[in-house]
Amino acid sequence: MIKIQLVDDEPNILSALRRLLKPQGWEIHAFDNVESALGGLLEHEFAVIISDYQMPTADGVTYLQFAKQRQPDAIRLVLSAYGDRNSMIKAINQAEVYRYLSKPWDDYEVVAAIQSAIDLYQLTQENRRLREENDSQKAQIRARERELLRLEDEHPGITRVQRDTDGSVLIGTDR
């Protein structure tokens, strides 16, 4: 199941986001302080992490930087009422934030941004799985090639196959 972490010091914002996201079927983990949110990173693997930009103990970008270290594949978004250009640049450059969402938000925009982030997360996971599968297959091929070289070394000609003009394998004949 897709897990989403919400971090905002305003309980009413967390409640509104929970109501908005509940129909999507995602598992929502909401935290009203950075300390408990950090604990959540140790307990769960999140596909998407959404943090408020300004909170009392740490700004959202600092939190997302920690989140990036702990869960580098999670897609990070900032939610903020303060949409100045410098804060957006800081968020993008320091925490590699995928999207910057403004308060008050448009429900459709938030859901669409989160769905897009989930799609990116799932694509990243699938790419990793395929890379690992490819690496495993390459290792098997290298092992087989080494075995063929060893056999050829011990029994010269053993790995050569003789074929007839129609492609049939010839056994025990010298041509």
XYZ file of N, CA, C and O in Angstrom:
700
model
N 0.848 -1.188 0.000
C 0.000 0.000 0.000
C 0.887 1.243 0.000
O 1.916 1.279 0.650
N 0.464 2.232 -0.715
C 1.200 3.498 -0.798
C 1.061 4.250 0.513
O -0.051 4.484 1.000
N 2.214 4.652 1.077
C 2.216 5.414 2.327
C 2.667 6.839 2.050
O 3.638 7.070 1.337
N 1.932 7.769 2.661
C 2.227 9.193 2.511
C 2.425 9.785 3.893
O 1.624 9.545 4.799
N 3.495 10.558 4.038
C 3.751 11.244 5.303
C 3.408 12.724 5.141
O 3.858 13.367 4.189
N 2.599 13.228 6.085
C 2.252 14.647 6.136
C 2.880 15.237 7.385
O 2.744 14.663 8.470
N 3.550 16.383 7.241
C 4.160 17.043 8.388
C 3.741 18.511 8.363
O 4.063 19.243 7.422
N 2.993 18.910 9.384
C 2.536 20.301 9.493
C 2.227 20.566 10.958
O 1.623 19.724 11.619
N 2.628 21.722 11.461
C 2.401 22.037 12.871
C 0.964 22.476 13.149
O 0.585 22.654 14.301
N 0.146 22.606 12.120
C -1.248 23.011 12.293
C -2.169 21.790 12.165
O -2.335 21.260 11.066
N -2.777 21.359 13.282
C -3.647 20.173 13.241
C -4.808 20.295 12.253
O -5.200 19.305 11.636
N -5.345 21.505 12.072
C -6.466 21.658 11.133
C -6.031 21.424 9.686
O -6.803 20.912 8.878
N -4.808 21.765 9.365
C -4.275 21.498 8.022
C -4.140 19.988 7.818
O -4.531 19.445 6.781
N -3.603 19.299 8.832
C -3.458 17.840 8.747
C -4.824 17.170 8.590
O -4.978 16.253 7.782
N -5.812 17.639 9.344
C -7.163 17.073 9.243
C -7.754 17.287 7.853
O -8.353 16.373 7.272
N -7.584 18.479 7.325
C -8.119 18.777 5.995
C -7.441 17.911 4.925
O -8.113 17.395 4.023
N -6.142 17.739 5.037
C -5.428 16.904 4.073
C -5.840 15.434 4.204
O -5.997 14.746 3.199
N -6.013 14.971 5.437
C -6.475 13.580 5.637
C -7.832 13.356 4.959
O -8.041 12.356 4.283
N -8.756 14.303 5.173
C -10.087 14.195 4.550
C -9.976 14.192 3.019
O -10.664 13.434 2.346
N -9.111 15.045 2.503
C -8.940 15.154 1.055
C -8.356 13.864 0.463
O -8.780 13.417 -0.597
N -7.393 13.273 1.161
C -6.653 12.140 0.606
C -7.252 10.777 0.932
O -6.948 9.789 0.271
N -8.114 10.709 1.929
C -8.693 9.429 2.352
C -9.378 8.674 1.212
O -9.170 7.464 1.060
N -10.185 9.322 0.366
C -10.861 8.581 -0.710
C -9.904 7.943 -1.724
O -10.300 7.059 -2.468
N -8.655 8.368 -1.743
C -7.699 7.833 -2.712
C -7.197 6.440 -2.330
O -6.579 5.752 -3.131
N -7.411 6.048 -1.071
C -6.987 4.726 -0.633
C -5.529 4.656 -0.194
O -5.001 3.567 0.019
N -4.878 5.780 -0.063
C -3.492 5.798 0.383
C -3.450 5.723 1.901
O -4.362 6.180 2.589
N -2.379 5.179 2.436
C -2.187 5.134 3.890
C -1.510 6.444 4.312
O -0.383 6.725 3.913
N -2.216 7.227 5.109
C -1.745 8.557 5.494
C -1.182 8.513 6.913
O -1.834 8.026 7.834
N 0.030 9.052 7.072
C 0.661 9.187 8.387
C 0.889 10.684 8.603
O 1.704 11.286 7.902
N 0.158 11.256 9.558
C 0.226 12.698 9.793
C 0.970 12.985 11.089
O 0.751 12.324 12.104
N 1.854 13.970 11.044
C 2.661 14.352 12.206
C 2.587 15.862 12.377
O 2.752 16.608 11.412
N 2.368 16.289 13.632
C 2.269 17.731 13.873
C 3.569 18.331 14.391
O 3.614 19.497 14.757
N 4.647 17.520 14.430
C 5.960 18.068 14.776
C 7.047 17.260 14.086
O 6.868 16.090 13.758
N 8.161 17.905 13.890
C 9.275 17.311 13.153
C 9.852 16.105 13.884
O 10.214 15.103 13.252
N 9.931 16.173 15.196
C 10.535 15.081 15.969
C 9.783 13.769 15.764
O 10.381 12.721 15.515
N 8.458 13.802 15.878
C 7.689 12.575 15.685
C 7.714 12.138 14.215
O 7.708 10.944 13.914
N 7.790 13.096 13.304
C 7.879 12.761 11.882
C 9.183 12.029 11.581
O 9.209 11.078 10.794
N 10.274 12.449 12.228
C 11.554 11.752 12.063
C 11.441 10.307 12.540
O 11.970 9.392 11.914
N 10.727 10.106 13.645
C 10.476 8.754 14.127
C 9.686 7.940 13.117
O 9.938 6.743 12.937
N 8.743 8.575 12.461
C 7.955 7.899 11.434
C 8.807 7.418 10.272
O 8.528 6.373 9.675
N 9.865 8.173 9.960
C 10.770 7.758 8.882
C 11.493 6.457 9.224
O 11.878 5.707 8.329
N 11.691 6.212 10.515
C 12.362 4.986 10.949
C 11.422 3.785 10.912
O 11.873 2.647 10.792
N 10.126 4.036 11.022
C 9.147 2.958 11.114
C 8.528 2.555 9.774
O 8.110 1.418 9.607
N 8.437 3.486 8.842
C 7.718 3.221 7.595
C 8.523 3.699 6.401
O 9.302 4.635 6.501
N 8.250 3.065 5.261
C 8.818 3.530 3.998
C 7.729 4.299 3.265
O 6.678 3.745 2.943
N 7.976 5.579 3.037
C 6.983 6.440 2.414
C 7.280 6.625 0.929
O 8.438 6.768 0.536
N 6.226 6.647 0.135
C 6.355 6.959 -1.283
C 6.446 8.474 -1.457
O 7.194 8.967 -2.295
N 5.672 9.200 -0.640
C 5.594 10.654 -0.746
C 5.676 11.260 0.653
O 5.049 10.758 1.587
N 6.464 12.330 0.766
C 6.569 13.072 2.023
C 6.217 14.528 1.714
O 6.831 15.148 0.843
N 5.217 15.032 2.429
C 4.767 16.417 2.234
C 4.993 17.153 3.542
O 4.507 16.735 4.591
N 5.737 18.242 3.464
C 6.044 18.998 4.668
C 5.656 20.462 4.503
O 5.829 21.043 3.430
N 5.159 21.037 5.598
C 4.923 22.474 5.650
C 6.278 23.166 5.547
O 7.307 22.611 5.950
N 6.288 24.366 5.013
C 7.553 25.075 4.859
C 8.031 25.674 6.180
O 9.189 25.545 6.534
N 7.122 26.328 6.920
C 7.519 26.982 8.171
C 6.873 26.292 9.362
O 5.648 26.265 9.486
N 7.742 25.755 10.235
C 7.283 25.119 11.471
C 8.151 25.640 12.610
O 9.255 26.133 12.374
N 7.674 25.518 13.839
C 8.400 26.109 14.965
C 9.820 25.586 15.193
O 10.731 26.356 15.420
N 10.035 24.263 15.100
C 11.352 23.723 15.446
C 12.294 23.588 14.262
O 13.508 23.553 14.448
N 11.777 23.480 13.067
C 12.619 23.368 11.870
C 11.797 23.752 10.657
O 10.592 23.541 10.623
N 12.477 24.309 9.659
C 11.709 24.602 8.446
C 11.561 23.320 7.636
O 12.281 22.337 7.825
N 10.579 23.320 6.751
C 10.260 22.132 5.973
C 11.404 21.642 5.107
O 11.572 20.444 4.913
N 12.190 22.562 4.594
C 13.306 22.167 3.738
C 14.349 21.396 4.543
O 14.853 20.368 4.097
N 14.632 21.857 5.755
C 15.577 21.136 6.614
C 15.046 19.745 6.925
O 15.777 18.751 6.846
N 13.755 19.665 7.242
C 13.170 18.350 7.511
C 13.271 17.457 6.277
O 13.642 16.283 6.370
N 12.951 18.002 5.110
C 12.989 17.197 3.895
C 14.407 16.759 3.538
O 14.600 15.704 2.926
N 15.399 17.554 3.935
C 16.790 17.130 3.733
C 17.089 15.888 4.582
O 17.726 14.949 4.108
N 16.646 15.894 5.839
C 16.800 14.707 6.685
C 16.040 13.528 6.089
O 16.545 12.403 6.047
N 14.825 13.786 5.636
C 14.005 12.725 5.038
C 14.691 12.148 3.805
O 14.666 10.935 3.575
N 15.314 13.008 3.019
C 16.021 12.562 1.817
C 17.177 11.628 2.179
O 17.418 10.631 1.491
N 17.876 11.937 3.260
C 18.977 11.070 3.699
C 18.449 9.717 4.160
O 19.053 8.683 3.891
N 17.341 9.712 4.860
C 16.782 8.481 5.422
C 16.044 7.665 4.355
O 16.139 6.447 4.319
N 15.302 8.360 3.485
C 14.504 7.685 2.448
C 14.705 8.408 1.108
O 13.857 9.204 0.688
N 15.824 8.154 0.463
C 16.156 8.904 -0.760
C 15.176 8.706 -1.914
O 15.059 9.573 -2.775
N 14.440 7.593 -1.933
C 13.501 7.358 -3.031
C 12.153 8.044 -2.841
O 11.391 8.179 -3.798
N 11.857 8.442 -1.612
C 10.574 9.112 -1.363
C 10.532 10.435 -2.134
O 11.516 11.161 -2.195
N 9.399 10.720 -2.705
C 9.227 11.964 -3.456
C 8.786 13.031 -2.460
O 7.841 12.843 -1.699
N 9.488 14.163 -2.463
C 9.277 15.202 -1.463
C 8.534 16.399 -2.057
O 8.857 16.850 -3.145
N 7.526 16.890 -1.276
C 6.763 18.068 -1.662
C 6.725 19.038 -0.495
O 6.750 18.618 0.667
N 6.674 20.317 -0.804
C 6.552 21.361 0.221
C 5.183 21.997 0.071
O 4.720 22.272 -1.033
N 4.542 22.225 1.220
C 3.253 22.898 1.275
C 3.458 24.177 2.076
O 3.929 24.112 3.214
N 3.154 25.322 1.487
C 3.459 26.562 2.186
C 2.522 27.699 1.813
O 2.055 27.795 0.680
N 2.300 28.556 2.800
C 1.546 29.788 2.550
C 2.487 30.895 2.082
O 2.056 31.943 1.637
N 3.773 30.634 2.197
C 4.797 31.624 1.828
C 5.424 31.198 0.521
O 6.297 30.345 0.493
N 4.970 31.782 -0.555
C 5.411 31.353 -1.879
C 6.458 32.231 -2.510
O 6.415 32.440 -3.712
N 7.402 32.744 -1.728
C 8.402 33.605 -2.353
C 9.403 32.768 -3.140
O 9.626 31.586 -2.877
N 9.994 33.388 -4.113
C 10.894 32.723 -5.054
C 12.100 32.102 -4.350
O 12.506 30.988 -4.671
N 12.685 32.806 -3.394
C 13.876 32.292 -2.714
C 13.590 31.013 -1.934
O 14.415 30.096 -1.915
N 12.423 30.952 -1.280
C 12.099 29.735 -0.535
C 11.878 28.566 -1.483
O 12.246 27.432 -1.175
N 11.304 28.830 -2.655
C 11.114 27.763 -3.632
C 12.458 27.262 -4.151
O 12.685 26.051 -4.258
N 13.355 28.172 -4.453
C 14.683 27.785 -4.947
C 15.428 26.987 -3.887
O 16.049 25.962 -4.187
N 15.347 27.430 -2.639
C 15.998 26.716 -1.539
C 15.437 25.301 -1.425
O 16.193 24.330 -1.284
N 14.139 25.173 -1.503
C 13.496 23.859 -1.387
C 13.937 22.932 -2.514
O 14.270 21.761 -2.285
N 13.953 23.443 -3.706
C 14.320 22.619 -4.860
C 15.789 22.229 -4.813
O 16.148 21.067 -5.009
N 16.657 23.182 -4.528
C 18.093 22.909 -4.547
C 18.584 22.094 -3.361
O 19.432 21.221 -3.523
N 18.088 22.359 -2.178
C 18.630 21.704 -0.993
C 17.975 20.363 -0.694
O 18.641 19.440 -0.247
N 16.685 20.243 -0.912
C 15.987 19.008 -0.551
C 15.474 18.256 -1.777
O 14.798 17.251 -1.638
N 15.800 18.748 -2.962
C 15.333 18.137 -4.205
C 13.819 17.903 -4.164
O 13.324 16.808 -4.374
N 13.116 18.989 -3.883
C 11.664 18.940 -3.788
C 11.073 18.800 -5.185
O 11.457 19.496 -6.126
N 10.133 17.873 -5.300
C 9.477 17.577 -6.571
C 8.455 18.655 -6.932
O 8.389 19.092 -8.076
N 7.645 19.063 -5.951
C 6.625 20.087 -6.187
C 6.528 21.010 -4.992
O 6.758 20.618 -3.864
N 6.135 22.227 -5.261
C 5.910 23.243 -4.243
C 4.430 23.598 -4.318
O 3.982 24.161 -5.315
N 3.667 23.230 -3.291
C 2.223 23.484 -3.273
C 1.917 24.642 -2.338
O 2.494 24.743 -1.263
N 0.995 25.487 -2.754
C 0.699 26.665 -1.929
C -0.564 26.477 -1.099
O -1.464 25.724 -1.459
N -0.574 27.157 0.047
C -1.763 27.245 0.906
C -2.405 28.598 0.634
O -1.682 29.588 0.556
N -3.673 28.701 0.572
C -4.643 27.619 0.480
C -4.452 26.886 -0.848
O -4.005 27.463 -1.829
N -4.839 25.621 -0.871
C -4.599 24.804 -2.046
C -5.889 24.519 -2.787
O -6.978 24.631 -2.260
N -5.694 24.113 -4.005
C -6.794 23.614 -4.826
C -6.781 22.094 -4.646
O -5.758 21.450 -4.869
N -7.913 21.521 -4.220
C -7.980 20.080 -3.942
C -7.498 19.242 -5.115
O -6.711 18.311 -4.948
N -7.975 19.558 -6.300
C -7.598 18.783 -7.481
C -6.089 18.847 -7.698
O -5.459 17.836 -8.013
N -5.514 20.035 -7.546
C -4.075 20.215 -7.765
C -3.259 19.371 -6.777
O -2.276 18.739 -7.159
N -3.676 19.363 -5.515
C -2.946 18.591 -4.507
C -3.021 17.100 -4.806
O -2.008 16.395 -4.806
N -4.211 16.601 -5.082
C -4.373 15.177 -5.375
C -3.591 14.806 -6.646
O -2.906 13.777 -6.684
N -3.677 15.635 -7.666
C -2.956 15.359 -8.917
C -1.440 15.384 -8.697
O -0.716 14.532 -9.242
N -0.947 16.323 -7.898
C 0.495 16.400 -7.616
C 0.962 15.164 -6.851
O 2.019 14.600 -7.146
N 0.149 14.729 -5.891
C 0.515 13.534 -5.116
C 0.464 12.296 -6.003
O 1.360 11.451 -5.945
N -0.556 12.188 -6.841
C -0.637 11.028 -7.744
C 0.556 11.008 -8.688
O 1.138 9.959 -8.956
N 0.935 12.164 -9.181
C 2.098 12.264 -10.059
C 3.370 11.850 -9.312
O 4.226 11.141 -9.863
N 3.490 12.264 -8.062
C 4.645 11.879 -7.247
C 4.660 10.375 -7.002
O 5.719 9.736 -7.057
N 3.495 9.795 -6.751
C 3.398 8.346 -6.549
C 3.800 7.604 -7.824
O 4.540 6.616 -7.776
N 3.332 8.090 -8.955
C 3.707 7.471 -10.233
C 5.213 7.497 -10.423
O 5.812 6.499 -10.848
N 5.836 8.621 -10.109
C 7.292 8.742 -10.222
C 7.993 7.786 -9.258
O 8.955 7.112 -9.621
N 7.491 7.701 -8.036
C 8.055 6.785 -7.042
C 7.970 5.338 -7.543
O 8.951 4.584 -7.477
N 6.810 4.945 -8.044
C 6.633 3.576 -8.523
C 7.511 3.285 -9.732
O 8.068 2.191 -9.857
N 7.669 4.261 -10.599
C 8.552 4.100 -11.753
C 9.997 3.912 -11.302
O 10.718 3.051 -11.822
N 10.412 4.688 -10.317
C 11.764 4.561 -9.770
C 11.977 3.177 -9.169
O 13.020 2.552 -9.380
N 10.989 2.690 -8.430
C 11.089 1.358 -7.827
C 11.162 0.274 -8.905
O 11.947 -0.668 -8.791
N 10.343 0.397 -9.942
C 10.357 -0.582 -11.025
C 11.688 -0.549 -11.773
O 12.234 -1.591 -12.125
N 12.214 0.641 -11.997
C 13.532 0.755 -12.649
C 14.609 0.079 -11.816
O 15.478 -0.614 -12.364
N 14.571 0.262 -10.519
C 15.553 -0.374 -9.626
C 15.420 -1.897 -9.714
O 16.402 -2.621 -9.838
N 14.185 -2.395 -9.677
C 13.960 -3.839 -9.759
C 14.493 -4.401 -11.078
O 15.180 -5.420 -11.101
N 14.216 -3.708 -12.169
C 14.684 -4.168 -13.479
C 16.207 -4.109 -13.586
O 16.829 -5.004 -14.172
N 16.809 -3.073 -13.011
C 18.279 -2.972 -13.003
C 18.894 -4.142 -12.246
O 19.875 -4.742 -12.684
N 18.315 -4.456 -11.083
C 18.823 -5.574 -10.283
C 18.649 -6.894 -11.019
O 19.545 -7.738 -11.009
N 17.512 -7.072 -11.678
C 17.270 -8.284 -12.461
C 18.268 -8.384 -13.607
O 18.831 -9.451 -13.876
N 18.515 -7.278 -14.276
C 19.475 -7.226 -15.376
C 20.886 -7.560 -14.872
O 21.607 -8.341 -15.506
N 21.276 -6.986 -13.743
C 22.601 -7.274 -13.168
C 22.730 -8.746 -12.818
O 23.779 -9.357 -13.039
N 21.665 -9.323 -12.279
C 21.672 -10.744 -11.937
C 21.831 -11.606 -13.185
O 22.611 -12.568 -13.198
N 21.126 -11.265 -14.234
C 21.228 -12.024 -15.481
C 22.616 -11.894 -16.095
O 23.162 -12.866 -16.618
N 23.191 -10.694 -16.034
C 24.555 -10.502 -16.542
C 25.546 -11.362 -15.759
O 26.458 -11.951 -16.350
N 25.373 -11.442 -14.451
C 26.258 -12.262 -13.628
C 26.126 -13.735 -14.005
O 27.134 -14.458 -14.072
N 24.913 -14.196 -14.272
C 24.707 -15.587 -14.692
C 25.380 -15.853 -16.036
O 26.005 -16.899 -16.232
N 25.256 -14.921 -16.963
C 25.882 -15.074 -18.282
C 27.399 -15.128 -18.134
O 28.058 -15.973 -18.749
N 27.964 -14.239 -17.313
C 29.427 -14.247 -17.099
C 29.872 -15.574 -16.495
O 30.902 -16.127 -16.889
N 29.096 -16.101 -15.551
C 29.443 -17.387 -14.932
C 29.400 -18.502 -15.978
O 30.284 -19.375 -16.005
N 28.407 -18.502 -16.834
C 28.316 -19.521 -17.891
C 29.460 -19.388 -18.879
O 30.015 -20.391 -19.343
N 29.811 -18.150 -19.234
C 30.937 -17.939 -20.145
C 32.234 -18.456 -19.537
O 33.046 -19.087 -20.230
N 32.433 -18.198 -18.240
C 33.646 -18.710 -17.571
C 33.663 -20.236 -17.582
O 34.696 -20.849 -17.802
N 32.499 -20.841 -17.343
C 32.418 -22.305 -17.356
C 32.710 -22.857 -18.744
O 33.428 -23.845 -18.894
N 32.186 -22.214 -19.784
C 32.474 -22.649 -21.152
C 33.963 -22.528 -21.469
O 34.553 -23.430 -22.087
N 34.575 -21.445 -21.040
C 36.016 -21.277 -21.252
C 36.803 -22.349 -20.504
O 37.784 -22.896 -21.024
N 36.372 -22.672 -19.295
C 37.049 -23.719 -18.518
C 36.923 -25.073 -19.221
O 37.901 -25.796 -19.374
N 35.711 -25.388 -19.675
C 35.499 -26.655 -20.384
C 36.315 -26.717 -21.673
O 36.893 -27.759 -22.008
N 36.336 -25.634 -22.406
C 37.101 -25.579 -23.664
C 38.584 -25.751 -23.377
O 39.297 -26.401 -24.149
N 39.041 -25.191 -22.279
C 40.446 -25.319 -21.887
C 40.782 -26.770 -21.554
O 41.836 -27.273 -21.943
N 39.911 -27.442 -20.818
C 40.137 -28.835 -20.417
C 39.936 -29.805 -21.579
O 40.624 -30.826 -21.673
N 38.960 -29.534 -22.442
C 38.596 -30.429 -23.544
C 38.449 -29.588 -24.810
O 37.328 -29.210 -25.177
N 39.561 -29.307 -25.484
C 39.491 -28.456 -26.673
C 38.462 -28.957 -27.690
O 38.380 -30.145 -27.975
N 37.645 -28.040 -28.162
C 36.637 -28.351 -29.171
C 35.280 -28.741 -28.612
O 34.317 -28.864 -29.362
N 35.205 -28.934 -27.296
C 33.946 -29.393 -26.700
C 32.804 -28.384 -26.852
O 31.644 -28.766 -26.918
N 33.142 -27.142 -26.929
C 32.075 -26.137 -27.016
C 31.689 -25.819 -28.454
O 30.754 -25.058 -28.681
N 32.396 -26.429 -29.428
C 32.048 -26.185 -30.828
C 30.968 -27.170 -31.248
O 31.043 -28.354 -30.959
N 30.009 -26.683 -31.948
C 28.901 -27.520 -32.422
C 28.997 -27.605 -33.936
O 29.134 -26.596 -34.623
N 28.924 -28.850 -34.454
C 28.922 -29.040 -35.899
C 27.480 -29.193 -36.358
O 26.686 -29.900 -35.729
N 27.181 -28.530 -37.454
C 25.817 -28.561 -37.976
C 25.806 -29.010 -39.435
O 26.744 -28.756 -40.176
N 24.695 -29.620 -39.791
C 24.454 -30.020 -41.171
C 23.983 -28.790 -41.936
O 23.716 -27.729 -41.356
N 23.833 -28.925 -43.236
C 23.409 -27.784 -44.064
C 22.002 -27.305 -43.708
O 21.672 -26.146 -43.914
N 21.180 -28.202 -43.136
C 19.833 -27.788 -42.744
C 19.782 -27.262 -41.312
O 18.733 -26.927 -40.797
N 20.934 -27.200 -40.630
C 20.987 -26.675 -39.286
C 20.955 -27.723 -38.190
O 21.087 -27.412 -37.000
N 20.788 -28.978 -38.557
C 20.760 -30.052 -37.573
C 22.136 -30.222 -36.935
O 23.170 -30.048 -37.594
N 22.138 -30.562 -35.657
C 23.388 -30.783 -34.934
C 23.920 -32.152 -35.329
O 23.200 -33.163 -35.295
N 25.191 -32.184 -35.683
C 25.851 -33.439 -36.037
C 26.620 -33.927 -34.827
O 27.391 -33.197 -34.218
N 26.423 -35.195 -34.469
C 27.079 -35.775 -33.296
C 28.041 -36.858 -33.755
O 27.682 -37.745 -34.530
N 29.271 -36.764 -33.272
C 30.259 -37.804 -33.512
C 30.797 -37.872 -34.912
O 31.317 -38.905 -35.327
N 30.700 -36.844 -35.689
C 31.261 -36.857 -37.040
C 32.307 -35.773 -37.146
O 32.219 -34.728 -36.517
N 33.283 -36.053 -37.945
C 34.316 -35.031 -38.196
C 34.098 -34.508 -39.594
O 33.974 -35.269 -40.549
N 34.073 -33.252 -39.729
C 33.896 -32.620 -41.046
C 35.072 -31.767 -41.341
O 35.653 -31.116 -40.612
